[in-house]
Every structure is written in C-alpha cells, then in structure tokens.
Coordinates of C-alpha atoms in Angstrom, one line a residue:
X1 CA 60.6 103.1 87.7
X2 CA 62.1 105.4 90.1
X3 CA 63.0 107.6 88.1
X4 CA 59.3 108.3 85.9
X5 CA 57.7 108.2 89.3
X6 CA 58.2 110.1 92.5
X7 CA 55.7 108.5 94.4
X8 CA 52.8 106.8 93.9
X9 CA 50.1 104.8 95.7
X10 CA 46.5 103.6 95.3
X11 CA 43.8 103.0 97.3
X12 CA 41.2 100.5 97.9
X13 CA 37.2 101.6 97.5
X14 CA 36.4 103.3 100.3
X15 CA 33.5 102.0 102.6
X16 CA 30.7 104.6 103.3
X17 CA 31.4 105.2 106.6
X18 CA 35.3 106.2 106.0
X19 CA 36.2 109.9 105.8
X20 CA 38.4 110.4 102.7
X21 CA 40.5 114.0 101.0
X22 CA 39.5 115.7 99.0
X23 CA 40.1 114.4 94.9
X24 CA 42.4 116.4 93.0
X25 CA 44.4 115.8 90.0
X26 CA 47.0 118.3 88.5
X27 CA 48.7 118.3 84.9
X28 CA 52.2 119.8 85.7
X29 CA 53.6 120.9 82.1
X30 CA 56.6 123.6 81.2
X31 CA 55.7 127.0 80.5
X32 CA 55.2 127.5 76.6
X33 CA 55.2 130.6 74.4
X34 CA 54.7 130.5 71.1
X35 CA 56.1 133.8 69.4
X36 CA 55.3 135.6 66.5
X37 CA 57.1 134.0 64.1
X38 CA 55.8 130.0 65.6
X39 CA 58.7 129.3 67.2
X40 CA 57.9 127.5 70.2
X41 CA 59.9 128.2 73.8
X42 CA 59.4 125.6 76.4
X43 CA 60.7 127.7 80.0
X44 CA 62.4 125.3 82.8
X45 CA 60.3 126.5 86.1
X46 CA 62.0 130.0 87.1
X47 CA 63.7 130.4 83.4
X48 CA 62.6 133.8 81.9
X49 CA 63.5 135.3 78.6
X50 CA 63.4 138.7 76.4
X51 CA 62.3 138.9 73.1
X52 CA 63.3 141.5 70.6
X53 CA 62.4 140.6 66.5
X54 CA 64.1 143.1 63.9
X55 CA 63.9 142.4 60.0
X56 CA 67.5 141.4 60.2
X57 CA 67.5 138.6 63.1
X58 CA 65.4 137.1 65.8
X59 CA 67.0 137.6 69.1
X60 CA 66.0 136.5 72.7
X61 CA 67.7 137.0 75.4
X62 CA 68.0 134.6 78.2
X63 CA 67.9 135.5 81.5
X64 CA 68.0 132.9 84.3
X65 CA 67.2 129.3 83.9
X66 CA 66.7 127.2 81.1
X67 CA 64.8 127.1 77.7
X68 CA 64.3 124.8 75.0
X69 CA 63.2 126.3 71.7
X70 CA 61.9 125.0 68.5
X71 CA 63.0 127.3 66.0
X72 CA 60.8 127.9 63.0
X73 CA 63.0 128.5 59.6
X74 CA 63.6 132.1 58.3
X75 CA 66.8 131.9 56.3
X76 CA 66.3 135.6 56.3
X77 CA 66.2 136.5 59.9
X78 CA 69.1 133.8 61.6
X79 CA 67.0 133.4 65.7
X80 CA 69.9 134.4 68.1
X81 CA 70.0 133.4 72.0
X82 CA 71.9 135.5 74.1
X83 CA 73.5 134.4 77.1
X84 CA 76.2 137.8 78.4
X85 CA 79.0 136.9 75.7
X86 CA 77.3 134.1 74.3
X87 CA 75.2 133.8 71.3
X88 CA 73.9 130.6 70.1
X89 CA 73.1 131.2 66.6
X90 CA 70.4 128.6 64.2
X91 CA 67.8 129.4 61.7
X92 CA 65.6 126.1 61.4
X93 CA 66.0 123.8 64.6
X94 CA 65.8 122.5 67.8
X95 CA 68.2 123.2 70.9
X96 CA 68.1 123.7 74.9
X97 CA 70.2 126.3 76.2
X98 CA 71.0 126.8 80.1
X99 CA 72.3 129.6 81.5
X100 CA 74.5 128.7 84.9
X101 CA 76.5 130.8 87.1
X102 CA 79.5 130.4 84.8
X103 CA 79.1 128.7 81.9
X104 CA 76.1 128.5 79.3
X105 CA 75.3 125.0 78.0
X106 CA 73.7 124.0 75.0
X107 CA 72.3 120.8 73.5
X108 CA 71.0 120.3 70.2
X109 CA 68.4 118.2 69.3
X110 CA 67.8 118.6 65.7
X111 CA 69.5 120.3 63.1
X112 CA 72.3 122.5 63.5
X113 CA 73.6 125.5 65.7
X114 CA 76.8 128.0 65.5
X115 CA 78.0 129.3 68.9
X116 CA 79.3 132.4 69.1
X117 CA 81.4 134.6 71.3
X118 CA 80.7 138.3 71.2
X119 CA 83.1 140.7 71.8
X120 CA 81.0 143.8 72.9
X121 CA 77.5 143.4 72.8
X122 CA 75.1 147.4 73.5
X123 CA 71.3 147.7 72.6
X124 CA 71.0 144.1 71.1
X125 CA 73.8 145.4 68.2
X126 CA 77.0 143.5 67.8
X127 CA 79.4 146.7 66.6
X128 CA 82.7 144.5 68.2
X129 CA 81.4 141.6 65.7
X130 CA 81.5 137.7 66.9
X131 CA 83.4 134.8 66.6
X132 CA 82.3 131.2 65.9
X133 CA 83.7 129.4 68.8
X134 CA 82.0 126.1 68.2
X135 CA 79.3 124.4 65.6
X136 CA 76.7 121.7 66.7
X137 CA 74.7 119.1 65.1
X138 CA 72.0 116.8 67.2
X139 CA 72.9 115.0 69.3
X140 CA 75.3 116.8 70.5
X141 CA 76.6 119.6 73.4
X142 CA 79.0 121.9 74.3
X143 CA 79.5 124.0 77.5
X144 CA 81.1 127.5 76.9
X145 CA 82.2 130.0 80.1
X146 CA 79.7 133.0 80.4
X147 CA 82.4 135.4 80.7
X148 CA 84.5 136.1 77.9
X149 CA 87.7 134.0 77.5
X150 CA 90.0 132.3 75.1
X151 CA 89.4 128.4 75.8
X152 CA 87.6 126.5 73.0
X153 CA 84.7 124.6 74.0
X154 CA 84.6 121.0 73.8
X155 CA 81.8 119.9 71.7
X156 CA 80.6 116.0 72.5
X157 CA 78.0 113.1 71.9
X158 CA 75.1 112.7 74.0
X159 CA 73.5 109.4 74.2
X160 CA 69.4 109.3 73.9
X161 CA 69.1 107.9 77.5
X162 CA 71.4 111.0 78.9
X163 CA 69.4 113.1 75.9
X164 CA 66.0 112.0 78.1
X165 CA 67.0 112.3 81.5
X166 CA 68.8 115.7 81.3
X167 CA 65.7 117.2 79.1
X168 CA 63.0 115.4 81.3
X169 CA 61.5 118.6 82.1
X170 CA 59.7 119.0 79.3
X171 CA 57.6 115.9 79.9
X172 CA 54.2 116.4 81.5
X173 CA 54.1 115.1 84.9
X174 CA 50.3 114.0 86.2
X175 CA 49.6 114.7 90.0
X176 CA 46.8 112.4 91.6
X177 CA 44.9 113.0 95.0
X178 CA 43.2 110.2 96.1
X179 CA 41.9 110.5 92.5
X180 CA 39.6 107.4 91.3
X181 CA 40.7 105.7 88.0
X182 CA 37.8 106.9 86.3
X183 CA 38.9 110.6 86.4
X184 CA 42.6 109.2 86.0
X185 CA 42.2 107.4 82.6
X186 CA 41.3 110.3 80.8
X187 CA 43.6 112.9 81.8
X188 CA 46.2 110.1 81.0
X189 CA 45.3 109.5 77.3
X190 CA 45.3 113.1 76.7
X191 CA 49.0 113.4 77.3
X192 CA 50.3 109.7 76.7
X193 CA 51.0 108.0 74.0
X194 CA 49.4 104.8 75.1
X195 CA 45.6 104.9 75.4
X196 CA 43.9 103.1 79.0
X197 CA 40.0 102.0 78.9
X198 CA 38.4 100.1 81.4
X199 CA 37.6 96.4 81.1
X200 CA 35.3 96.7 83.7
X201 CA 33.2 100.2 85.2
X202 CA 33.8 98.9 89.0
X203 CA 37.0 99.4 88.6
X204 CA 36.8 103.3 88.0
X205 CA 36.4 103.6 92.2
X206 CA 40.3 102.6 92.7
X207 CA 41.7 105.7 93.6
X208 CA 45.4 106.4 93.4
X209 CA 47.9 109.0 94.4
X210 CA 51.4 110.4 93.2
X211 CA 53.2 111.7 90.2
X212 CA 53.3 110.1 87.1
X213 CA 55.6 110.6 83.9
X214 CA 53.2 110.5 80.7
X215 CA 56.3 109.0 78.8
X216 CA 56.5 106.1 81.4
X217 CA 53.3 104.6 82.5
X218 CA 54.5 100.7 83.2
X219 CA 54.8 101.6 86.7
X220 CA 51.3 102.4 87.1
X221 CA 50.5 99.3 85.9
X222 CA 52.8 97.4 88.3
X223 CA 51.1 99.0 90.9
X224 CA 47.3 97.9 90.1
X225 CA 48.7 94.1 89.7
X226 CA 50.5 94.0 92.8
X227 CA 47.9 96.3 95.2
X228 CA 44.1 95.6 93.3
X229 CA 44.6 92.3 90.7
X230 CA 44.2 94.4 88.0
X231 CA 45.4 93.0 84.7
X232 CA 46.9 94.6 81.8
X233 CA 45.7 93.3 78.8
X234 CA 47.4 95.0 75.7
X235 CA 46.4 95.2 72.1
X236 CA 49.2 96.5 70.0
X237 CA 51.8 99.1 71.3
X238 CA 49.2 102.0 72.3
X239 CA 46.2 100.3 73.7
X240 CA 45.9 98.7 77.1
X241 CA 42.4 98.0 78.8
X242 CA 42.2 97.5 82.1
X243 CA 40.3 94.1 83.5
X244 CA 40.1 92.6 87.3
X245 CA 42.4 89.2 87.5
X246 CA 39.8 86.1 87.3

C-alpha cells in the first residue's frame, strides 16, 4: 500500500457554510513519442533522446535519463541506442535503458537485445566496428561501464516484483485535490484496469485527495471503508461498484 500510494486522504461532504480549495485532479503519465517507424519511447522525467533513421539502421541516441522503448520489427534496419561506447542493439522488442554517471543499464522485457561496445564512434558511423559484449533475453539485465573498458558485464534474472518496482515510472499516477468521487471514478476507469460505478449518486460528494497508482487501486478502497462505510462490492476481477455500508 505504501508503495502504490504517496498519500492519500478523503474528505467528508462539506457543509454549506465551510470554505473548501479549489478541485483539481491531474493524470501524471511519462512522456511518449511515437516515431516514424511506430516504435513507441516512453521518457523517465528529465530523459531526452536524439533520433537519426538511415535506410541501414535506426539509431537514437540517449542523452540523460532514462527511456523505455518498444521497438517495432524491421529486420532490415536493426534500432540502435547509443549510450557514449555503448550500443544496445534489437530489431523487434522491448527494453529500458538508463544512462548513469558511469555505467548504462539495460533491462529487457521482451524479446531479445545484443549489447555492444564500440570502439570509435564519429557522425553516427561505426568505422572502428563493435563488439558484442553481452546478449539479453526478458527478463533479464545487465549493467555495462560508460567508458570503454575490458570487464565483461554480468548479465542476470530479474524477478517480476523487482521488474515492477524498478519500471514503475511508466505507470500513470492520478493526483486528486479535494476532488469529489464523482469526477474521481471516471478519470480512474480510463487508465485502470478495474472499472468503479457508483451504488449510490450521494456518494459522488466524498471528495478525496492524494496520488494514486492506476495498477493498484485496493488502497483506495481501504480508505472509503475505514473513513466513509463505503463498501466494495465486486463482480468478477474488473468491476467494483461502490455502495454505503447498511
């Protein structure tokens, strides 16, 4: 729970005679670009990237920060990410790569990558040629230094919990303001995968404030319980209706 929510609180109806803030409610979501070929970048706030296609490769370069990029297949044109010395090489998948101070990490999370180290790198051309340091399927990473040396990386397992928490960036976060359930419940169903409605219209005036995690929405519902008696009543996996406790 702590860790899908920062904070989050709700309010009872206000009277009439009680000054309240202003409502506000803010969707939080990575940047995206979608480039020409439909791959699809998701940007890490502050990550920033270079793109330059050619009708022998795809390469982009990363600057600071981190990217995750779902690579659409061109067995043609191989999609290159640069990173200094680094190159992380794929033609149909999915991968995160971040760029530190020293050392570039990567994490696949479908299909397959090639790492490679790149002897002299001028223009975006490769005349020093590249060596495969290190090969990746999902579920895997590897952390390689920035700066050209001899060590080989160390390629290892990630577990799906580990997988979720280090990529939870990517997940739309929902800000509330004082924001009353009835404005809540639908900015919820458009990003989560489990669908609210209201049992009863009264219950639209509870406003609530924080950040929620669209992939983790239980501890909303903890909070209406405990704080307004609200129950949960579920029908299958992706439909809950809100109803006051009798």
């Amino acid at each position: 729970m702590i860790g899908a929510v920062v904070w989050f609180s709700s309010f009872a109806r206000p009277d009439a005679n009680t000054a309240v803030a202003p409502l506000s409610a803010v969707v939080a979501v990575p940047a995206r670009q979608i480039l020409s070929d439909g791959t699809v970048v998701e940007l890490k706030d502050g990550a920033e990237i270079a793109v330059t296609y050619s009708s022998t490769n795809r390469r982009v370069e990363l600057r600071p920060g981190e990217a995750h990029f779902q690579v659409m297949k061109d067995a043609a044109r191989p999609f290159i990410v640069a990173i200094d010395s680094v190159e992380v090489r794929a033609v149909g998948t999915s991968f995160a790569v971040q760029r530190g101070s020293a050392q570039v990490e990567v994490i696949v999370t479908t299909g397959r990558v090639a790492v490679d180290r790149v002897a002299e790198s001028v223009a975006g051309r490769r005349p020093g040629g590249a060596q495969t340091i290190a090969t990746l399927d999902a579920g895997n990473r590897t952390r390689v230094a920035a700066a050209p040396n001899l060590a080989v990386p160390i390629v290892e397992p990630v577990s799906e919990t580990e997988m979720n928490q280090r990529l939870s960036w990517r997940i739309p976060r929902l800000e509330f303001a004082r924001t009353p359930l009835a404005e809540a419940i639908p900015m919820i169903n458009q990003h989560s995968a489990i669908k609210l409605a209201l049992g009863d219209p009264a219950l639209g005036s509870v406003r609530i404030s924080g950040m929620l995690r669209v992939d983790s929405i239980e501890p909303l519902f903890k909070l209406l319980e405990v704080e307004h008696g609200i129950t949960v009543e579920r029908h299958g996996v992706a439909e809950v209706v809100l109803r006051p406790r009798r």
